[in-house]
Short mmCIF file of C-alpha atoms in Angstrom, two decimals:
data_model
loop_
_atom_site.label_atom_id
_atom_site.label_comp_id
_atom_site.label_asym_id
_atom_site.label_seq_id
_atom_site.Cartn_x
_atom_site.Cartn_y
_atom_site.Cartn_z
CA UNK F 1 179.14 -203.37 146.77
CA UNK F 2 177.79 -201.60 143.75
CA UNK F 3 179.73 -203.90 141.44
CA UNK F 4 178.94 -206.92 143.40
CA UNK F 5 175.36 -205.97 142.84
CA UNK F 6 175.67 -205.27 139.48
CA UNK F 7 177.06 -208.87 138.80
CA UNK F 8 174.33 -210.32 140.53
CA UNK F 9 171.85 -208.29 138.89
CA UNK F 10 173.12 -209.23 135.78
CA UNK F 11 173.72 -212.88 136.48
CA UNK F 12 169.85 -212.86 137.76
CA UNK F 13 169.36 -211.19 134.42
CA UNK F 14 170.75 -213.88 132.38
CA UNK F 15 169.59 -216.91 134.09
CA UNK F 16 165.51 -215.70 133.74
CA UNK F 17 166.72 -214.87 130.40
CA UNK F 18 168.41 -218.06 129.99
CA UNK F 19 165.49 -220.02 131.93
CA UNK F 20 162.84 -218.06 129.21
CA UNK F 21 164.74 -219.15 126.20
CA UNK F 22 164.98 -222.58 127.30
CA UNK F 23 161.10 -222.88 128.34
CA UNK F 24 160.25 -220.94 124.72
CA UNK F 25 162.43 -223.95 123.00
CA UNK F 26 160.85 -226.50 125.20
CA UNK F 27 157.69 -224.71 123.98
CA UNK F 28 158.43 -224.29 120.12
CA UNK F 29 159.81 -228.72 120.04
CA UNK F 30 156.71 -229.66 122.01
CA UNK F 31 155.22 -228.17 119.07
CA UNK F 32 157.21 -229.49 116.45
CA UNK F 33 158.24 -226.18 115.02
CA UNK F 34 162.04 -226.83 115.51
CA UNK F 35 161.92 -230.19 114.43
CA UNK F 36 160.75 -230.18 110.90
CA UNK F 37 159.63 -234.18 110.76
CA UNK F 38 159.45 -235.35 107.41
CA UNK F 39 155.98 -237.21 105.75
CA UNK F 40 157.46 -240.33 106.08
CA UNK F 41 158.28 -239.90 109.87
CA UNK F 42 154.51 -238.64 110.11
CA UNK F 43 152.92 -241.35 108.31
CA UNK F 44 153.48 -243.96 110.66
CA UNK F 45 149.91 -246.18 112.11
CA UNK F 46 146.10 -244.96 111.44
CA UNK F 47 146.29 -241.89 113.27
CA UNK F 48 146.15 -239.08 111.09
CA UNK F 49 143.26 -237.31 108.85
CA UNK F 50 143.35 -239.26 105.43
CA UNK F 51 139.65 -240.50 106.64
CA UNK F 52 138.78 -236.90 107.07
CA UNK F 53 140.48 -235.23 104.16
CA UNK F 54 138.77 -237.97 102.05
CA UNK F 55 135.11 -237.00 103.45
CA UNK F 56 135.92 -233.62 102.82
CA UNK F 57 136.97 -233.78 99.18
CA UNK F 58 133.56 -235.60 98.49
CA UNK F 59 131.70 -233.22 100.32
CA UNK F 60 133.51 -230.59 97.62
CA UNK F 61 132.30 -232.27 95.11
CA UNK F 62 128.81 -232.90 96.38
CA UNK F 63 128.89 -228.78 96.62
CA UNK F 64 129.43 -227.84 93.16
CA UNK F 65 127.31 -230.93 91.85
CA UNK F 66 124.47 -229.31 93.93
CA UNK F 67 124.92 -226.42 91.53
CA UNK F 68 125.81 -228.29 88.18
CA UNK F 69 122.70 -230.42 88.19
CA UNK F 70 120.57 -227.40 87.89
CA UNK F 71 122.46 -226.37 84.95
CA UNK F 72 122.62 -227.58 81.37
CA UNK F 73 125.69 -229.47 80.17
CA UNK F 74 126.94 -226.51 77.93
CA UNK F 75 127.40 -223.87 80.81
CA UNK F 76 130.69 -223.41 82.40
CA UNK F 77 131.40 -224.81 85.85
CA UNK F 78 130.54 -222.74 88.67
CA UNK F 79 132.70 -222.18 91.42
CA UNK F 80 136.17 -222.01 89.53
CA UNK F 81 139.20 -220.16 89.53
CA UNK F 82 141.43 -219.72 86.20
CA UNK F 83 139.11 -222.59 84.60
CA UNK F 84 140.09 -225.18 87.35
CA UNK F 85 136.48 -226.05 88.84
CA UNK F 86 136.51 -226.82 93.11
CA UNK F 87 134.98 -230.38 92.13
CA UNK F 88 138.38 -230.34 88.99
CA UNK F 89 140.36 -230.30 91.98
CA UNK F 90 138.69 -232.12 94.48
CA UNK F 91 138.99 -235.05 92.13
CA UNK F 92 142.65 -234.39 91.21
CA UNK F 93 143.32 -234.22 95.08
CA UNK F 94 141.76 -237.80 95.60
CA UNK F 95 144.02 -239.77 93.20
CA UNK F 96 146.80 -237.58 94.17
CA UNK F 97 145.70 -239.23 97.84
CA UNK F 98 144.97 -242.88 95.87
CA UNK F 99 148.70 -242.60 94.35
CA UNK F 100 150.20 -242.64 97.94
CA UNK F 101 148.22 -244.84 99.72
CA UNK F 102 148.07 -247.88 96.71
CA UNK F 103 151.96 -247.54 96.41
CA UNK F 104 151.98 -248.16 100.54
CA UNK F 105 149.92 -251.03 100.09
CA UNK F 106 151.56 -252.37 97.29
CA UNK F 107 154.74 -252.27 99.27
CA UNK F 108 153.34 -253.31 102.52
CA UNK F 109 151.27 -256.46 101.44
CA UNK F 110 154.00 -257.34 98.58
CA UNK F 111 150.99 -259.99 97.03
CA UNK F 112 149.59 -259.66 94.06
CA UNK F 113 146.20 -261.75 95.34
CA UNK F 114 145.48 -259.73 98.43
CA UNK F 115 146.13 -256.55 96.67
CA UNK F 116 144.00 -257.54 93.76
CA UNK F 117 140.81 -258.62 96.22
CA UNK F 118 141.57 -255.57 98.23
CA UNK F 119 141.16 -253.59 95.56
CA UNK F 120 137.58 -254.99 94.00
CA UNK F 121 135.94 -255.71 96.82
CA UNK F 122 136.53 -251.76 97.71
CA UNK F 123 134.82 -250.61 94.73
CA UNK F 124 132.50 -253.37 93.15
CA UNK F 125 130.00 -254.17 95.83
CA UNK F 126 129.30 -250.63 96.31
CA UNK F 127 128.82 -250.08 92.78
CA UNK F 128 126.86 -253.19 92.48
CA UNK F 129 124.49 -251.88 95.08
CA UNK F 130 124.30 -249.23 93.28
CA UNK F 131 123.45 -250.11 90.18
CA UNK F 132 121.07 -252.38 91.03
CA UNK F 133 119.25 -249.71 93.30
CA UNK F 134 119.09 -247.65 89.84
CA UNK F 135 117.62 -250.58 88.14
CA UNK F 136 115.01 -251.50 90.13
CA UNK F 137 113.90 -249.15 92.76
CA UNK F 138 114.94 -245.44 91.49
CA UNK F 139 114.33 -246.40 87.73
CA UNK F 140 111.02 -247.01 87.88
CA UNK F 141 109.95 -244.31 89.71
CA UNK F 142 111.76 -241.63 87.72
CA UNK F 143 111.54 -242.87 84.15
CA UNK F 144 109.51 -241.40 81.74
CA UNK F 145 108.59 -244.49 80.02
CA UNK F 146 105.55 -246.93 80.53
CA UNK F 147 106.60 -249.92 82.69
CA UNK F 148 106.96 -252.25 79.70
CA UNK F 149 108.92 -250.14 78.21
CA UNK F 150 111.51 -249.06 81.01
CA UNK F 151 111.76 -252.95 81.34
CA UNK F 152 111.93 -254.18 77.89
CA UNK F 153 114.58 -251.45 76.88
CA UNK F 154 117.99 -252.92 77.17
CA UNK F 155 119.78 -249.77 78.36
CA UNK F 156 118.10 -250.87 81.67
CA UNK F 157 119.54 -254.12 81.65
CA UNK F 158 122.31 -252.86 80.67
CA UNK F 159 123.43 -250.57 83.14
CA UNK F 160 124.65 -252.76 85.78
CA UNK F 161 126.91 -253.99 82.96
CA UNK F 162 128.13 -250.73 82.34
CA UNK F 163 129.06 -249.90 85.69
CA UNK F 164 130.46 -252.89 87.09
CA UNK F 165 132.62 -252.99 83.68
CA UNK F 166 133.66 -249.34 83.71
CA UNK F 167 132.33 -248.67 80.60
CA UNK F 168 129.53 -246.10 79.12
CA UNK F 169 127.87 -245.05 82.79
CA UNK F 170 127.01 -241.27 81.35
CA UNK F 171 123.77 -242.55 81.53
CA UNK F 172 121.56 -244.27 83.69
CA UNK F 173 118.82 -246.58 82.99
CA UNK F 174 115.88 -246.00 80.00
CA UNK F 175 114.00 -242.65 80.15
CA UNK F 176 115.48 -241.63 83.86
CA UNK F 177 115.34 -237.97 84.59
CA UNK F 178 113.64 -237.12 81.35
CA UNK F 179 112.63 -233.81 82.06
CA UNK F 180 115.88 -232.43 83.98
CA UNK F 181 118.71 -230.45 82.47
CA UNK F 182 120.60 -233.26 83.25
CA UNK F 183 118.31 -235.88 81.18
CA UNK F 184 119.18 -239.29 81.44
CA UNK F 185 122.55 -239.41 83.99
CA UNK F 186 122.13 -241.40 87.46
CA UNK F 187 126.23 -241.23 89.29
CA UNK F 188 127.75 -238.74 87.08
CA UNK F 189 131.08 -239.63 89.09
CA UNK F 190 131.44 -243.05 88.31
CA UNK F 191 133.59 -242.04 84.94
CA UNK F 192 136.45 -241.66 87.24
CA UNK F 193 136.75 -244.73 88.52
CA UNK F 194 137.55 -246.71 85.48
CA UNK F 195 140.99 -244.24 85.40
CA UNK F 196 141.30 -245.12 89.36
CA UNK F 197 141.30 -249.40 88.47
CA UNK F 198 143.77 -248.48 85.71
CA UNK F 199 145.94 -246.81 87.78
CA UNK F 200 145.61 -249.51 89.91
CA UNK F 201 146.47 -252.10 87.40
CA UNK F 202 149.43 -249.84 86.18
CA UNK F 203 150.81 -249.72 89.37
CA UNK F 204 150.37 -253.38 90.04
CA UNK F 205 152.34 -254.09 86.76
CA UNK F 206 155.11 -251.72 87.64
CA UNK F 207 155.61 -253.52 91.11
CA UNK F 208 155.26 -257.35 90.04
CA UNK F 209 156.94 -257.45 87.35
CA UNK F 210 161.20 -256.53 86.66
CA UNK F 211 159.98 -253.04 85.88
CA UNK F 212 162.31 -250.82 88.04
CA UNK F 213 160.46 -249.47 91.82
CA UNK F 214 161.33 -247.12 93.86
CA UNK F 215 161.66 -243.20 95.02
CA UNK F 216 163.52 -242.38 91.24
CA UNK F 217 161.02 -244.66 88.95
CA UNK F 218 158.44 -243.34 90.43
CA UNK F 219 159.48 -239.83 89.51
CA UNK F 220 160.37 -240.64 86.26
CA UNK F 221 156.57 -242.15 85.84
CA UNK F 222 155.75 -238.61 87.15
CA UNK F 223 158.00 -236.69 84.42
CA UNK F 224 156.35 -239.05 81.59
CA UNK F 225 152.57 -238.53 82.84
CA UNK F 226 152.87 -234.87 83.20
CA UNK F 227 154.96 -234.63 79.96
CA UNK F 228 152.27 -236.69 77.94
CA UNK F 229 149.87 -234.32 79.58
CA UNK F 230 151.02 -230.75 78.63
CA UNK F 231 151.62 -232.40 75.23
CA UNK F 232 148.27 -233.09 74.58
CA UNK F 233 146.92 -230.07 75.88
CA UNK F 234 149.40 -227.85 73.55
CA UNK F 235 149.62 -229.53 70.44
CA UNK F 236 146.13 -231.79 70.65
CA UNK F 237 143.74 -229.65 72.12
CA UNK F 238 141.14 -231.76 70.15
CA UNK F 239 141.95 -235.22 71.98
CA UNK F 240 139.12 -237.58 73.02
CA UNK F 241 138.31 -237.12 76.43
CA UNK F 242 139.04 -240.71 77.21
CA UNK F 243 142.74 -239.96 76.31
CA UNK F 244 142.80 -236.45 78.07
CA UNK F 245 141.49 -237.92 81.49
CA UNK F 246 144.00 -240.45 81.57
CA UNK F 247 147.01 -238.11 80.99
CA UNK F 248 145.66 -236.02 83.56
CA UNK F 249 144.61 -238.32 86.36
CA UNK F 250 147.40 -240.99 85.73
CA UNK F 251 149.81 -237.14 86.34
CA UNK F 252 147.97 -236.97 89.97
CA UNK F 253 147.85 -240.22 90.42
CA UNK F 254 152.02 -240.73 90.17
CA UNK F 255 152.51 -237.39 92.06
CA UNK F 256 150.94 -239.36 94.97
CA UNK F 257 153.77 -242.28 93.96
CA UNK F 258 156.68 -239.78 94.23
CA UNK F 259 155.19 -237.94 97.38
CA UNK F 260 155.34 -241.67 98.72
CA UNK F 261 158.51 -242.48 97.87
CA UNK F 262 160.26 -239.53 98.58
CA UNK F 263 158.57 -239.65 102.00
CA UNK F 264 161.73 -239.61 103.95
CA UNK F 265 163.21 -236.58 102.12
CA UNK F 266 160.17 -233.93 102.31
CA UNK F 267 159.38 -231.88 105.25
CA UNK F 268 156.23 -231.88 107.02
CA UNK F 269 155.29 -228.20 106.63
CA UNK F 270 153.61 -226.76 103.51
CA UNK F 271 156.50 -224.30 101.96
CA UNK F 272 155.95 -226.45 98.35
CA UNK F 273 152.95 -225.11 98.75
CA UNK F 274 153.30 -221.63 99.09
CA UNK F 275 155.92 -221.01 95.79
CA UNK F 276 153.57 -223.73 93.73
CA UNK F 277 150.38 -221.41 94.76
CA UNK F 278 151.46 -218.09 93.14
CA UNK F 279 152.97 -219.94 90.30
CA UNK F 280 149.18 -221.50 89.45
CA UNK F 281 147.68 -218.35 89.89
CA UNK F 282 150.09 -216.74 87.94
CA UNK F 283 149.86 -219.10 85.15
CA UNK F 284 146.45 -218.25 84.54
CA UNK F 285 144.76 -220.88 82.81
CA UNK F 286 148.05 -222.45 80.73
CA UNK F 287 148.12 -225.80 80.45
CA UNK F 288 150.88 -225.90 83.31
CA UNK F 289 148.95 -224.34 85.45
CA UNK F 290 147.47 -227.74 86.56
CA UNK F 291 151.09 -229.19 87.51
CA UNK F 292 151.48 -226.47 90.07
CA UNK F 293 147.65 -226.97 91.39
CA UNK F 294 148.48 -230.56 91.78
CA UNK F 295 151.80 -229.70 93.76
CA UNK F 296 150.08 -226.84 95.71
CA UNK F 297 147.45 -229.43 97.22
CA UNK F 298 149.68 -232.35 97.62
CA UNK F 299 151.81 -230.48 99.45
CA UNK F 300 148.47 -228.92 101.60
CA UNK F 301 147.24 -232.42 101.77
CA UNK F 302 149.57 -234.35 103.23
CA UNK F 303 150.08 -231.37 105.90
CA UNK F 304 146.70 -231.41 107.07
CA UNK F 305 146.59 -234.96 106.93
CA UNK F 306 149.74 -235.66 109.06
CA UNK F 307 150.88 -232.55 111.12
CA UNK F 308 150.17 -231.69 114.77
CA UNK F 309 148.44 -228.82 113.74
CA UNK F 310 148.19 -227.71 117.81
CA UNK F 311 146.55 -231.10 118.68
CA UNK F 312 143.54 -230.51 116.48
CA UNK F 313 142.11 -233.91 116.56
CA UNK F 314 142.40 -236.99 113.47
CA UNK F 315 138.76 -237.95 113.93
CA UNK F 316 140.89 -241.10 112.43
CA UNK F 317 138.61 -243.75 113.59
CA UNK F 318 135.39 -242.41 111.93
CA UNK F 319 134.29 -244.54 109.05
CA UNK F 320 135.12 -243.56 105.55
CA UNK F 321 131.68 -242.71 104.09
CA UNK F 322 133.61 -240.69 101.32
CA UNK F 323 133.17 -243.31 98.40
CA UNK F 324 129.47 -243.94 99.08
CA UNK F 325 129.28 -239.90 98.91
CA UNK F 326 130.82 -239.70 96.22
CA UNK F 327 128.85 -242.42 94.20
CA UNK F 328 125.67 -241.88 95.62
CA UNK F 329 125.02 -237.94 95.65
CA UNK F 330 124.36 -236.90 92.19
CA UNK F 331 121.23 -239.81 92.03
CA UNK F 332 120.05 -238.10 95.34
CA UNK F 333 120.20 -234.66 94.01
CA UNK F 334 119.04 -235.52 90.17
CA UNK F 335 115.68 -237.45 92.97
CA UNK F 336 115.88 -234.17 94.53
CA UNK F 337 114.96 -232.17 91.29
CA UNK F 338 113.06 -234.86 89.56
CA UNK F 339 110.26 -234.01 92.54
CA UNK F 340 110.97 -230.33 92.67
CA UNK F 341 112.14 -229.20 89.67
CA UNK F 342 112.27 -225.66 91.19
CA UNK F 343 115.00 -226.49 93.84
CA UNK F 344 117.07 -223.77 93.75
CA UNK F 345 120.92 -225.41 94.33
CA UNK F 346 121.02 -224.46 98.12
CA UNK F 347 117.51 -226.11 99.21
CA UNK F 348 118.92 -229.22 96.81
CA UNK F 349 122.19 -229.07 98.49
CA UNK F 350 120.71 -228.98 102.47
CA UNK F 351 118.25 -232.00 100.94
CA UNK F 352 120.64 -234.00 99.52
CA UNK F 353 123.69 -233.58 102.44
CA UNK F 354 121.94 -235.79 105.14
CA UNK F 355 120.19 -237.51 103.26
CA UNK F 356 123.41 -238.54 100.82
CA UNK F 357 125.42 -239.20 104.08
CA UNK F 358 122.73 -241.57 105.48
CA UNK F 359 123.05 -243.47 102.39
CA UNK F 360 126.92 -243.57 102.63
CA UNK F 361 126.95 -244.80 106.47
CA UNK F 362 124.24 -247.56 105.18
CA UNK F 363 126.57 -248.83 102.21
CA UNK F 364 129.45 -248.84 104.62
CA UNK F 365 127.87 -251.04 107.63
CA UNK F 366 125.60 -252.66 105.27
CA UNK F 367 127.97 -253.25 102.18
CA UNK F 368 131.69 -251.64 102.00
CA UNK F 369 132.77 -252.76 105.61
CA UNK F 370 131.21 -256.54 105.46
CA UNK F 371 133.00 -256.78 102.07
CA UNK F 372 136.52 -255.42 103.15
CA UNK F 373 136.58 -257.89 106.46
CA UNK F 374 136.29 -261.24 103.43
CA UNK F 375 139.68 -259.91 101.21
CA UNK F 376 142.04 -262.08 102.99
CA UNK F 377 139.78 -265.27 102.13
CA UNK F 378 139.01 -263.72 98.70
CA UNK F 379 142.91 -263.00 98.21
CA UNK F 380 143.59 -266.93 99.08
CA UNK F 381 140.51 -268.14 96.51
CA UNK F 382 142.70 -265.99 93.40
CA UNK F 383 145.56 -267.38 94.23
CA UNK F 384 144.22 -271.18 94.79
CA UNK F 385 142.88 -270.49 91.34
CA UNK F 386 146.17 -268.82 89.87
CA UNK F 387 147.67 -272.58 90.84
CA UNK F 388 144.89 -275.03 89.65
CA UNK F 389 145.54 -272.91 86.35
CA UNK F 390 148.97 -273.40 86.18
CA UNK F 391 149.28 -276.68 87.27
CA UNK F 392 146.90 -277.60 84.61
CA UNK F 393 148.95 -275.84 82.17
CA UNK F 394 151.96 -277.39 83.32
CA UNK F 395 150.66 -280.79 82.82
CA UNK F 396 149.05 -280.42 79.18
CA UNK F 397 152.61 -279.11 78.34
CA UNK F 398 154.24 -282.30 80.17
CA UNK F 399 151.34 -284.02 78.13
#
C-alpha cells in the first residue's frame, strides 16, 4: 500500500509537472520566445512600427535641433556620445530604414516608371511647398532687408531652385534670420536628401540594368561603401564634406540593402545588437566606431519595428508625418527665436513640437497624401513619354 502510494504520488507528481512544462512552452511559443522568426518572416503586410520608428527618429532630431539653433555653428553638438551626435544617428538610422524599404519596392514593383514617380512625388511636392512658403510668406516677415530688396535679390528667387534641385539649400532666402546664431538657414535638413535621391538613383541603376542583385551584391555594395568610408576618414581626414556624406550615408544606406536581402537568414531578436554595442563604445571615437553604431541600431530597428514585443501595439495605420517633421522644424524653431531671441532650447522645443506636428499632418492631408494617390497615373505619363522618345528615335535612325 505504501508503494502503491508512492507510485501514485509520484505519477501525480510528474503529470502536474509534466502538465506545467507543457503550459510554460505553450506560454514561452505564444510568445515567440522559442521560435526565433526571422525579419523576413516578420516583415510580411503593413502591420508593424516602420510608421512609428520613422516619427520617432524625426522627433530625435527635432530634439537636438531645439538645442543647436541656439548655438553658433562652431560649438560641438550637444547631446553626443564618443562624437556621434543623437540627431548623427537619428539620420544614419533613417537611410539605414530607406535602404530596406527602396530595395522592397524596387523588387516588388519591378518598373522603373512607377518607382521613379513614387519616388518624386514623395519628396518634391513637399519640398515645393516648402520652399515656396519660405519665399513668400516666412521671408518677408523675417528678413532683414527692405521689401525691394528681399525681392529684387536673387537668392530669393533662387531658393526654390535650390531646393527642388538639391543643390546649395544652407541657406534660405535674402537677409532671413539675420540676427540669430544661425543667420541666414531656413530647413537645415534638407542637405540630406540630395544623398537620399542618389541612393535612390544608385539603387535603381543596380536593379535595371545587368548589374548583379541580390542577398551577396548587396553585401558586397556594403563592403565597398564602408571600405571607401573608413578610407577617407583615415587617410583623408581633410575631404569635402560633399564626398564624406556620401561615403557615410551611401554605408547606411546599403546596410539597409543587406538587412533586406538577408531577411530570411537573420533572427528577429536583437543579439547583433548587443556584441555591436560594446564594440562602439569601446571604439571610442575611431573611425570604425560608426560601422558598429550602424549595426547596433539596425539590428534595434528592425526589432522594434517587427517583433511582438508582448502585443505592444504598431500604431501602423497612423499617418507618416515624419518627413514634414523633419523638413519643416528647424524654420519653426529658427520663427521661434527670430520673435524671442531669449528662448531658452526647452520653451523653443515645447513651441515648436505641436506646432511643427500641425504643420506635418497639414502637408500630409493637404500635400504628401493627395500626391502619393496620382503615382500610378504619373508612372504611366514617364513611360508614355519613354516610348514617344524612342519611337521617334527609332524612326530618324530608319530615316
Amino acid at each position: 500500500m505504501i508503494w502503491a502510494g508512492a507510485i501514485s504520488a509520484r505519477r501525480s507528481h510528474d503529470e502536474g509537472t509534466s502538465g506545467w512544462l507543457r503550459n510554460t512552452r505553450d506560454i514561452l511559443e505564444d510568445r515567440s520566445i522559442l521560435k526565433l522568426k526571422t525579419i523576413g518572416q516578420a516583415f510580411s503586410g503593413r502591420d508593424n512600427r516602420l510608421t512609428s520608428l520613422r516619427l520617432a527618429l524625426a522627433a530625435a532630431v527635432l530634439v537636438e535641433h531645439a538645442i543647436i539653433v541656439t548655438r553658433m555653428p562652431d560649438i560641438p553638438p550637444p547631446l553626443a556620445l564618443n562624437g556621434w551626435s543623437l540627431s548623427y544617428a537619428a539620420v544614419n538610422a533613417f537611410f539605414i530604414l530607406s535602404g530596406f524599404l527602396i530595395t522592397d519596392s524596387l523588387e516588388r514593383r519591378a518598373d522603373v516608371f512607377t518607382y521613379a514617380a513614387s519616388r518624386a512625388l514623395r519628396i518634391l511636392p513637399a519640398l515645393a511647398a516648402l520652399s515656396l512658403t519660405a519665399v513668400f510668406i516666412i521671408g518677408p516677415v523675417v528678413t532683414s532687408l527692405g521689401a525691394a530688396d528681399y525681392w529684387t535679390t536673387p537668392q530669393t528667387w533662387l531658393y526654390p531652385v535650390q531646393v527642388l534641385g538639391f543643390l546649395d539649400t544652407e541657406h534660405g532666402p535674402a537677409g532671413i534670420y539675420a540676427d540669430l546664431p544661425r543667420a541666414g538657414e531656413f530647413s537645415a535638413t534638407l542637405w540630406t536628401l540630395r544623398y537620399e535621391v542618389v541612393a535612390y538613383l544608385a539603387a535603381a541603376v543596380v536593379f535595371f540594368t545587368p548589374i548583379p542583385w541580390g542577398k551577396w551584391s548587396h553585401l558586397l555594395l556594403f563592403a565597398i561603401t564602408s571600405t571607401a568610408f573608413l578610407g577617407l576618414a583615415l587617410f583623408w581626414v581633410d575631404a569635402p564634406a560633399v564626398i564624406m556624406s556620401a561615403a557615410r550615408l551611401s554605408t547606411a544606406f546599403t546596410l539597409g540593402m543587406v538587412v533586406y536581402g538577408w531577411r530570411d537568414h537573420l533572427p528577429l531578436v536583437p543579439v547583433i545588437a548587443g556584441v555591436a554595442l560594446p564594440l562602439w563604445f569601446l571604439s571610442g571615437d575611431a573611425a570604425w566606431a560608426e560601422l558598429f553604431m550602424n549595426i547596433a541600431i539596425a539590428s534595434t530597428l528592425f526589432w522594434i519595428a517587427f517583433a511582438r514585443l508582448g502585443g505592444l501595439p504598431t500604431a501602423s495605420h497612423i499617418p507618416d508625418w515624419s518627413y514634414g517633421i523633419y523638413i519643416w522644424h528647424y524654420p519653426v524653431m529658427q520663427t521661434v527665436l527670430f520673435f524671442n531671441p531669449s528662448a531658452t532650447p526647452l520653451l523653443i522645443g515645447l513651441i515648436s513640437l505641436p506646432a511643427t506636428v500641425i504643420i506635418a499632418a497639414l502637408s500630409w492631408s493637404w500635400v504628401e497624401k493627395p500626391s502619393l494617390a496620382h503615382k500610378a497615373a504619373f508612372g504611366c505619363w514617364l513611360q508614355s513619354i519613354w516610348v514617344r522618345y524612342k519611337t521617334a528615335a527609332s524612326t530618324a535612325k530608319g530615316e
